[in-house]
Short mmCIF file of C-alpha atoms in Angstrom, two decimals:
data_model
loop_
_atom_site.label_atom_id
_atom_site.label_comp_id
_atom_site.label_asym_id
_atom_site.label_seq_id
_atom_site.Cartn_x
_atom_site.Cartn_y
_atom_site.Cartn_z
CA MET A 1 -25.00 -41.27 77.40
CA SER A 2 -25.53 -39.62 74.02
CA ALA A 3 -25.34 -41.77 70.94
CA THR A 4 -23.88 -38.97 68.85
CA ARG A 5 -20.20 -39.07 68.32
CA SER A 6 -18.14 -35.94 68.20
CA PRO A 7 -16.04 -35.54 65.03
CA LYS A 8 -12.41 -36.32 65.09
CA VAL A 9 -9.89 -33.60 65.56
CA SER A 10 -8.58 -34.08 61.98
CA GLU A 11 -12.11 -33.65 60.62
CA ARG A 12 -12.60 -30.46 62.58
CA VAL A 13 -9.31 -28.97 61.44
CA ALA A 14 -9.04 -30.07 57.79
CA PRO A 15 -11.86 -29.21 55.38
CA LYS A 16 -13.52 -31.91 53.40
CA ALA A 17 -12.37 -32.71 49.90
CA GLY A 18 -13.85 -30.31 47.30
CA GLU A 19 -14.59 -27.56 49.81
CA PRO A 20 -12.58 -24.31 49.49
CA ASP A 21 -10.34 -23.28 52.26
CA PRO A 22 -12.05 -20.33 53.99
CA LYS A 23 -8.70 -18.78 54.95
CA LYS A 24 -7.44 -19.05 51.37
CA LYS A 25 -10.65 -17.57 50.02
CA LYS A 26 -10.40 -14.66 52.42
CA ARG A 27 -6.78 -14.07 51.45
CA ASN A 28 -7.63 -13.94 47.71
CA GLU A 29 -10.43 -11.47 48.35
CA ASP A 30 -8.08 -9.23 50.30
CA ASP A 31 -5.59 -9.17 47.38
CA GLY A 32 -8.05 -7.15 45.25
CA PRO A 33 -8.78 -7.50 41.52
CA ASP A 34 -6.13 -8.97 39.27
CA PHE A 35 -4.19 -7.12 36.55
CA GLY A 36 -6.53 -8.17 33.76
CA THR A 37 -9.53 -6.71 35.54
CA LEU A 38 -7.72 -3.46 36.28
CA PHE A 39 -6.49 -3.14 32.70
CA HIS A 40 -9.96 -3.77 31.31
CA ALA A 41 -11.39 -1.12 33.62
CA TRP A 42 -8.69 1.34 32.52
CA ILE A 43 -9.45 0.72 28.85
CA GLU A 44 -13.17 1.07 29.46
CA ALA A 45 -12.70 4.38 31.30
CA HIS A 46 -10.66 5.85 28.46
CA ARG A 47 -13.06 4.50 25.83
CA SER A 48 -16.03 6.09 27.55
CA SER A 49 -14.12 9.39 27.82
CA VAL A 50 -13.32 9.37 24.10
CA ILE A 51 -16.93 8.57 23.19
CA ASP A 52 -18.19 11.30 25.51
CA SER A 53 -15.78 13.85 23.99
CA VAL A 54 -16.78 12.95 20.43
CA ARG A 55 -20.45 13.13 21.35
CA ARG A 56 -20.10 16.58 22.92
CA LEU A 57 -18.16 17.91 19.95
CA GLY A 58 -20.77 16.43 17.63
CA LYS A 59 -23.49 18.40 19.39
CA GLN A 60 -21.75 21.63 18.28
CA PRO A 61 -20.53 20.79 14.75
CA ILE A 62 -20.28 24.37 13.47
CA GLY A 63 -18.44 25.70 16.51
CA SER A 64 -16.10 22.69 16.57
CA PHE A 65 -15.37 23.06 12.84
CA PHE A 66 -14.51 26.74 13.08
CA THR A 67 -12.29 26.13 16.09
CA CYS A 68 -10.40 23.48 14.12
CA LEU A 69 -10.28 25.80 11.10
CA VAL A 70 -8.72 28.65 13.11
CA MET A 71 -6.13 26.24 14.48
CA ALA A 72 -5.51 24.83 10.99
CA ILE A 73 -4.82 28.29 9.54
CA ALA A 74 -2.41 29.05 12.35
CA LEU A 75 -0.62 25.74 11.71
CA SER A 76 -0.57 26.20 7.93
CA LEU A 77 1.27 29.53 7.93
CA PRO A 78 4.63 28.43 9.39
CA MET A 79 4.43 25.00 7.78
CA GLY A 80 3.67 26.50 4.38
CA LEU A 81 6.56 28.96 4.64
CA SER A 82 8.86 26.13 5.69
CA LEU A 83 7.82 24.07 2.67
CA LEU A 84 8.38 27.05 0.36
CA LEU A 85 11.88 27.52 1.80
CA SER A 86 12.56 23.83 1.24
CA ASN A 87 11.53 24.21 -2.40
CA VAL A 88 13.79 27.24 -2.76
CA GLU A 89 16.67 25.20 -1.33
CA ARG A 90 15.82 22.46 -3.82
CA LEU A 91 15.88 25.07 -6.55
CA GLY A 92 19.22 26.04 -5.08
CA GLY A 93 20.53 22.77 -6.46
CA SER A 94 21.69 25.16 -9.14
CA TRP A 95 24.02 26.47 -6.43
CA GLN A 96 26.51 23.99 -7.75
CA ARG A 97 26.42 25.73 -11.13
CA ALA A 98 26.71 29.13 -9.41
CA ALA A 99 29.63 27.86 -7.33
CA GLN A 100 31.56 26.36 -10.23
CA ILE A 101 35.32 26.73 -10.19
CA SER A 102 36.77 28.02 -13.44
CA LEU A 103 40.32 26.89 -14.24
CA TYR A 104 41.95 29.13 -16.83
CA LEU A 105 44.69 27.17 -18.59
CA GLN A 106 47.90 28.50 -20.02
CA LEU A 107 47.77 29.64 -23.63
CA ASP A 108 50.13 26.87 -24.74
CA ALA A 109 47.92 24.11 -23.27
CA SER A 110 46.73 21.83 -26.05
CA PRO A 111 43.20 20.28 -26.24
CA SER A 112 44.66 16.85 -25.44
CA GLU A 113 46.24 18.24 -22.28
CA GLY A 114 42.90 19.84 -21.38
CA ASP A 115 41.07 16.51 -21.81
CA ALA A 116 43.68 14.73 -19.70
CA LEU A 117 43.31 17.38 -17.02
CA VAL A 118 39.53 16.86 -17.01
CA GLY A 119 39.99 13.13 -16.46
CA GLN A 120 42.37 13.80 -13.58
CA ILE A 121 40.00 16.32 -11.96
CA LYS A 122 36.97 14.02 -12.17
CA GLY A 123 38.81 11.49 -10.01
CA MET A 124 39.47 14.01 -7.25
CA PRO A 125 37.34 13.95 -4.06
CA GLY A 126 34.71 16.67 -3.79
CA VAL A 127 34.26 16.98 -7.57
CA ALA A 128 30.91 16.14 -9.15
CA ASP A 129 31.78 16.94 -12.77
CA ALA A 130 34.35 18.70 -14.96
CA GLN A 131 34.06 20.05 -18.50
CA TYR A 132 36.74 21.30 -20.87
CA ILE A 133 36.08 24.34 -23.05
CA SER A 134 38.67 24.77 -25.77
CA ARG A 135 40.05 28.13 -26.89
CA ASP A 136 38.09 28.08 -30.16
CA GLN A 137 34.86 27.19 -28.38
CA ALA A 138 35.42 29.96 -25.84
CA LEU A 139 36.01 32.46 -28.63
CA ASN A 140 32.83 31.42 -30.47
CA GLU A 141 30.75 31.78 -27.30
CA PHE A 142 32.27 35.16 -26.56
CA GLN A 143 31.51 36.36 -30.09
CA GLN A 144 27.87 35.32 -29.78
CA GLN A 145 27.31 36.80 -26.32
CA SER A 146 29.28 40.03 -26.66
CA GLY A 147 28.07 41.11 -30.09
CA LEU A 148 31.64 41.89 -31.12
CA GLY A 149 31.97 39.11 -33.63
CA GLU A 150 33.26 41.22 -36.52
CA ALA A 151 35.77 43.05 -34.35
CA LEU A 152 37.10 39.85 -32.84
CA LYS A 153 37.71 38.43 -36.32
CA GLU A 154 40.26 41.17 -36.91
CA LEU A 155 42.46 39.93 -34.05
CA PRO A 156 45.67 38.28 -35.21
CA GLU A 157 45.23 35.36 -32.83
CA ASN A 158 42.79 33.99 -30.25
CA PRO A 159 43.49 35.74 -26.93
CA LEU A 160 41.21 33.49 -24.86
CA PRO A 161 42.65 30.52 -22.94
CA GLY A 162 41.11 27.09 -22.58
CA VAL A 163 38.90 26.66 -19.52
CA VAL A 164 38.02 23.69 -17.33
CA VAL A 165 34.72 24.22 -15.48
CA VAL A 166 34.60 22.16 -12.26
CA THR A 167 31.29 21.46 -10.50
CA PRO A 168 31.71 20.60 -6.79
CA ASP A 169 29.82 17.93 -4.90
CA GLU A 170 28.49 20.33 -2.25
CA VAL A 171 28.36 24.03 -1.63
CA ASP A 172 30.47 24.59 1.47
CA LYS A 173 32.76 27.61 1.52
CA PRO A 174 35.73 26.09 3.41
CA ALA A 175 35.58 22.91 1.31
CA LEU A 176 35.33 24.91 -1.92
CA GLU A 177 38.30 27.08 -0.96
CA ALA A 178 40.36 23.98 -0.21
CA LEU A 179 39.32 22.43 -3.55
CA ARG A 180 40.20 25.63 -5.41
CA THR A 181 43.65 25.61 -3.83
CA ARG A 182 44.26 22.00 -4.90
CA LEU A 183 43.06 22.71 -8.44
CA ALA A 184 45.25 25.81 -8.76
CA GLU A 185 48.34 23.65 -8.15
CA LEU A 186 47.61 21.36 -11.13
CA PRO A 187 49.89 21.60 -14.18
CA LYS A 188 48.91 23.93 -17.02
CA VAL A 189 46.52 25.82 -14.70
CA GLN A 190 47.24 29.54 -14.76
CA GLN A 191 44.39 30.73 -12.52
CA ALA A 192 41.58 29.12 -10.49
CA GLN A 193 38.59 31.39 -9.93
CA LEU A 194 35.71 30.78 -7.52
CA ASP A 195 32.71 33.11 -7.21
CA LEU A 196 30.63 32.53 -4.06
CA VAL A 197 28.95 35.92 -3.80
CA TRP A 198 25.61 34.76 -5.22
CA VAL A 199 25.71 31.59 -3.14
CA GLU A 200 26.45 33.48 0.06
CA ARG A 201 23.66 35.96 -0.62
CA LEU A 202 21.11 33.22 -1.21
CA ALA A 203 22.32 31.32 1.87
CA ALA A 204 21.91 34.48 3.96
CA ILE A 205 18.39 35.02 2.61
CA LEU A 206 17.44 31.42 3.40
CA LYS A 207 18.91 31.72 6.89
CA LEU A 208 16.86 34.86 7.45
CA GLY A 209 13.80 32.99 6.21
CA ASP A 210 14.47 30.14 8.63
CA ARG A 211 14.68 32.54 11.55
CA PHE A 212 11.50 34.29 10.48
CA VAL A 213 9.66 30.95 10.22
CA PHE A 214 10.96 29.92 13.65
CA GLY A 215 9.79 33.16 15.27
CA LEU A 216 6.42 32.94 13.53
CA THR A 217 6.06 29.33 14.65
CA VAL A 218 6.70 30.25 18.29
CA LEU A 219 4.14 33.06 18.19
CA LEU A 220 1.48 30.92 16.49
CA VAL A 221 2.08 28.01 18.88
CA LEU A 222 1.41 30.38 21.79
CA ALA A 223 -1.70 31.62 19.99
CA LEU A 224 -2.86 28.04 19.47
CA LEU A 225 -2.39 27.25 23.15
CA LEU A 226 -4.49 30.30 24.01
CA VAL A 227 -7.21 29.29 21.54
CA ILE A 228 -7.47 25.71 22.72
CA GLY A 229 -7.18 26.79 26.36
CA ASN A 230 -10.02 29.28 26.00
CA THR A 231 -12.15 26.70 24.18
CA ILE A 232 -11.62 24.08 26.89
CA ARG A 233 -12.32 26.71 29.56
CA LEU A 234 -15.74 27.32 27.97
CA HIS A 235 -16.44 23.57 28.04
CA ILE A 236 -15.42 23.50 31.71
CA GLU A 237 -17.76 26.37 32.56
CA ASN A 238 -20.64 24.66 30.76
CA ARG A 239 -20.09 21.51 32.84
CA ARG A 240 -19.22 23.18 36.14
CA THR A 241 -22.26 21.86 38.00
CA GLU A 242 -21.73 18.34 36.68
CA ILE A 243 -18.05 18.41 37.65
CA GLU A 244 -18.81 19.68 41.15
CA VAL A 245 -21.26 16.81 41.66
CA ILE A 246 -18.64 14.32 40.42
CA LYS A 247 -16.06 15.68 42.85
CA LEU A 248 -18.67 15.71 45.62
CA VAL A 249 -19.22 11.95 45.28
CA GLY A 250 -15.47 11.25 45.26
CA GLY A 251 -14.42 11.73 41.64
CA THR A 252 -10.65 12.18 41.28
CA ASP A 253 -8.91 14.99 39.42
CA SER A 254 -7.71 12.57 36.74
CA TYR A 255 -11.27 11.36 36.17
CA VAL A 256 -12.45 14.97 35.75
CA ARG A 257 -9.48 15.91 33.58
CA ARG A 258 -9.56 12.97 31.18
CA PRO A 259 -12.54 13.98 28.91
CA PHE A 260 -11.14 17.48 28.41
CA LEU A 261 -7.70 16.14 27.45
CA TYR A 262 -9.28 13.92 24.83
CA MET A 263 -11.35 16.88 23.65
CA GLY A 264 -8.19 18.96 23.17
CA ALA A 265 -6.50 16.09 21.33
CA LEU A 266 -9.54 15.76 19.04
CA TYR A 267 -9.45 19.49 18.30
CA GLY A 268 -5.77 19.11 17.42
CA LEU A 269 -6.46 16.08 15.22
CA GLY A 270 -9.14 17.94 13.28
CA ALA A 271 -6.91 21.00 12.93
CA GLY A 272 -3.99 18.87 11.72
CA LEU A 273 -6.08 17.16 9.05
CA LEU A 274 -7.51 20.48 7.87
CA SER A 275 -4.06 22.06 7.81
CA TRP A 276 -2.64 19.17 5.77
CA GLY A 277 -5.47 19.55 3.28
CA VAL A 278 -5.06 23.35 3.07
CA LEU A 279 -1.32 23.01 2.43
CA ALA A 280 -1.77 20.34 -0.23
CA PHE A 281 -4.42 22.41 -2.02
CA GLY A 282 -2.44 25.65 -1.71
CA LEU A 283 0.80 24.20 -3.05
CA ASN A 284 -1.03 22.54 -5.93
CA TRP A 285 -2.80 25.81 -6.77
CA LEU A 286 0.45 27.81 -6.59
CA ASN A 287 2.37 25.21 -8.58
CA GLU A 288 0.57 26.12 -11.82
CA SER A 289 2.00 29.64 -11.77
CA VAL A 290 5.43 28.41 -10.69
CA VAL A 291 5.63 25.90 -13.56
CA ARG A 292 4.59 28.61 -16.03
CA LEU A 293 7.22 31.03 -14.70
CA ALA A 294 9.95 28.39 -14.67
CA GLY A 295 9.10 27.45 -18.25
CA LEU A 296 9.80 31.02 -19.35
CA TYR A 297 13.35 30.58 -18.03
CA GLY A 298 13.76 27.20 -19.69
CA SER A 299 13.48 25.26 -16.43
CA ASN A 300 11.26 22.32 -15.50
CA PHE A 301 11.15 23.25 -11.82
CA SER A 302 7.90 22.61 -9.93
CA LEU A 303 6.87 22.81 -6.31
CA ALA A 304 6.95 19.59 -4.34
CA GLY A 305 3.83 18.71 -2.38
CA VAL A 306 3.60 18.03 1.32
CA PRO A 307 5.93 15.10 2.11
CA PRO A 308 4.19 12.32 4.08
CA ALA A 309 6.75 12.62 6.88
CA ASP A 310 6.10 16.36 7.22
CA GLY A 311 2.35 15.78 7.08
CA LEU A 312 2.49 13.19 9.83
CA SER A 313 4.72 15.47 11.91
CA LEU A 314 2.20 18.26 11.44
CA LEU A 315 -0.63 15.96 12.50
CA LEU A 316 1.24 14.70 15.56
CA GLY A 317 2.26 18.22 16.54
CA ALA A 318 -1.32 19.47 16.26
CA VAL A 319 -2.62 16.64 18.48
CA LEU A 320 0.15 17.33 21.00
CA LEU A 321 -0.61 21.06 21.03
CA GLY A 322 -4.30 20.36 21.60
CA TYR A 323 -3.48 17.99 24.44
CA ILE A 324 -1.05 20.43 26.09
CA GLY A 325 -3.46 23.34 25.73
CA ALA A 326 -6.26 21.33 27.31
CA TRP A 327 -3.96 20.20 30.15
CA ILE A 328 -2.96 23.79 30.92
CA ALA A 329 -6.58 24.96 30.87
CA VAL A 330 -7.82 22.15 33.13
CA ALA A 331 -4.89 22.47 35.53
CA ARG A 332 -5.57 26.18 35.87
CA HIS A 333 -9.27 25.77 36.64
CA LEU A 334 -9.17 22.47 38.53
CA ARG A 335 -8.78 24.20 41.89
CA GLU A 336 -11.99 26.14 41.23
CA LEU A 337 -13.95 22.96 40.55
CA ALA A 338 -14.42 22.06 44.20
CA PRO A 339 -18.04 21.52 45.26
CA ARG A 340 -19.73 24.58 46.73
#
């Protein structure tokens, strides 16, 4: 009879203290890597793609610079025209002066009644300012501007009425017409005159400019997509053999696509920075002549630079265009990248 004793059933079934459960260990291995490991691998894959794209662009600094420069010029044209139109609209702040409403008072209206009328008009909604011009002041101005001073002195009495010049809050034709109607009903007002011809002409010119900028932007965006697409296509052709080997060993389309997408985004980033610099320099260079011309007309108008919000929008749009152009180029040629 053997002296060895077989282990108890409980010892055969339950593992000893401190020993891992083999079933539990096998179950954890079947679950795969955890989220932290997957996220770290995802970050590492994108980091290596960015580094690889920067390194490949750095190997061709002149070609990469001129590609970004061409894209920057194409981006600067519509953006520059848009900024110039914005400055013209800012200059159009004088629209309020051009759209002033002139209230011609009755001849028997006294200066005190004119001042009281000005105070009443200033409290009305839609009015930015009001100014009273007396009959004597109107006559003096007319004598100076018409050159008929001696002839006007021979008149038996002053034929000019007092005038209240009303400056509206905003230049909107329906609102101005409604304001003119309300002002014409005030006491001692004989006639309310509103001249919007100059305002409407300038508004039509600016609207035409906006449409022109929009059409030019669409055309140049298409041109940019073609430029970045052709550039990425050349990079794809240069790496065709490498890509075919990657796909041969099981590389996915997303793995092949990722470096080219980052390359397109980097082209867009460089073009956006160059375009921002070109616009800032161009507006500053043009501003000297604008200030000199405005000074001849007694104005202190000057061109505003590139607003930070517009600059960031330009930068973001350039990166997005580069990314989209690269995506289109890779998607078009991805079917041809199968191993042969």
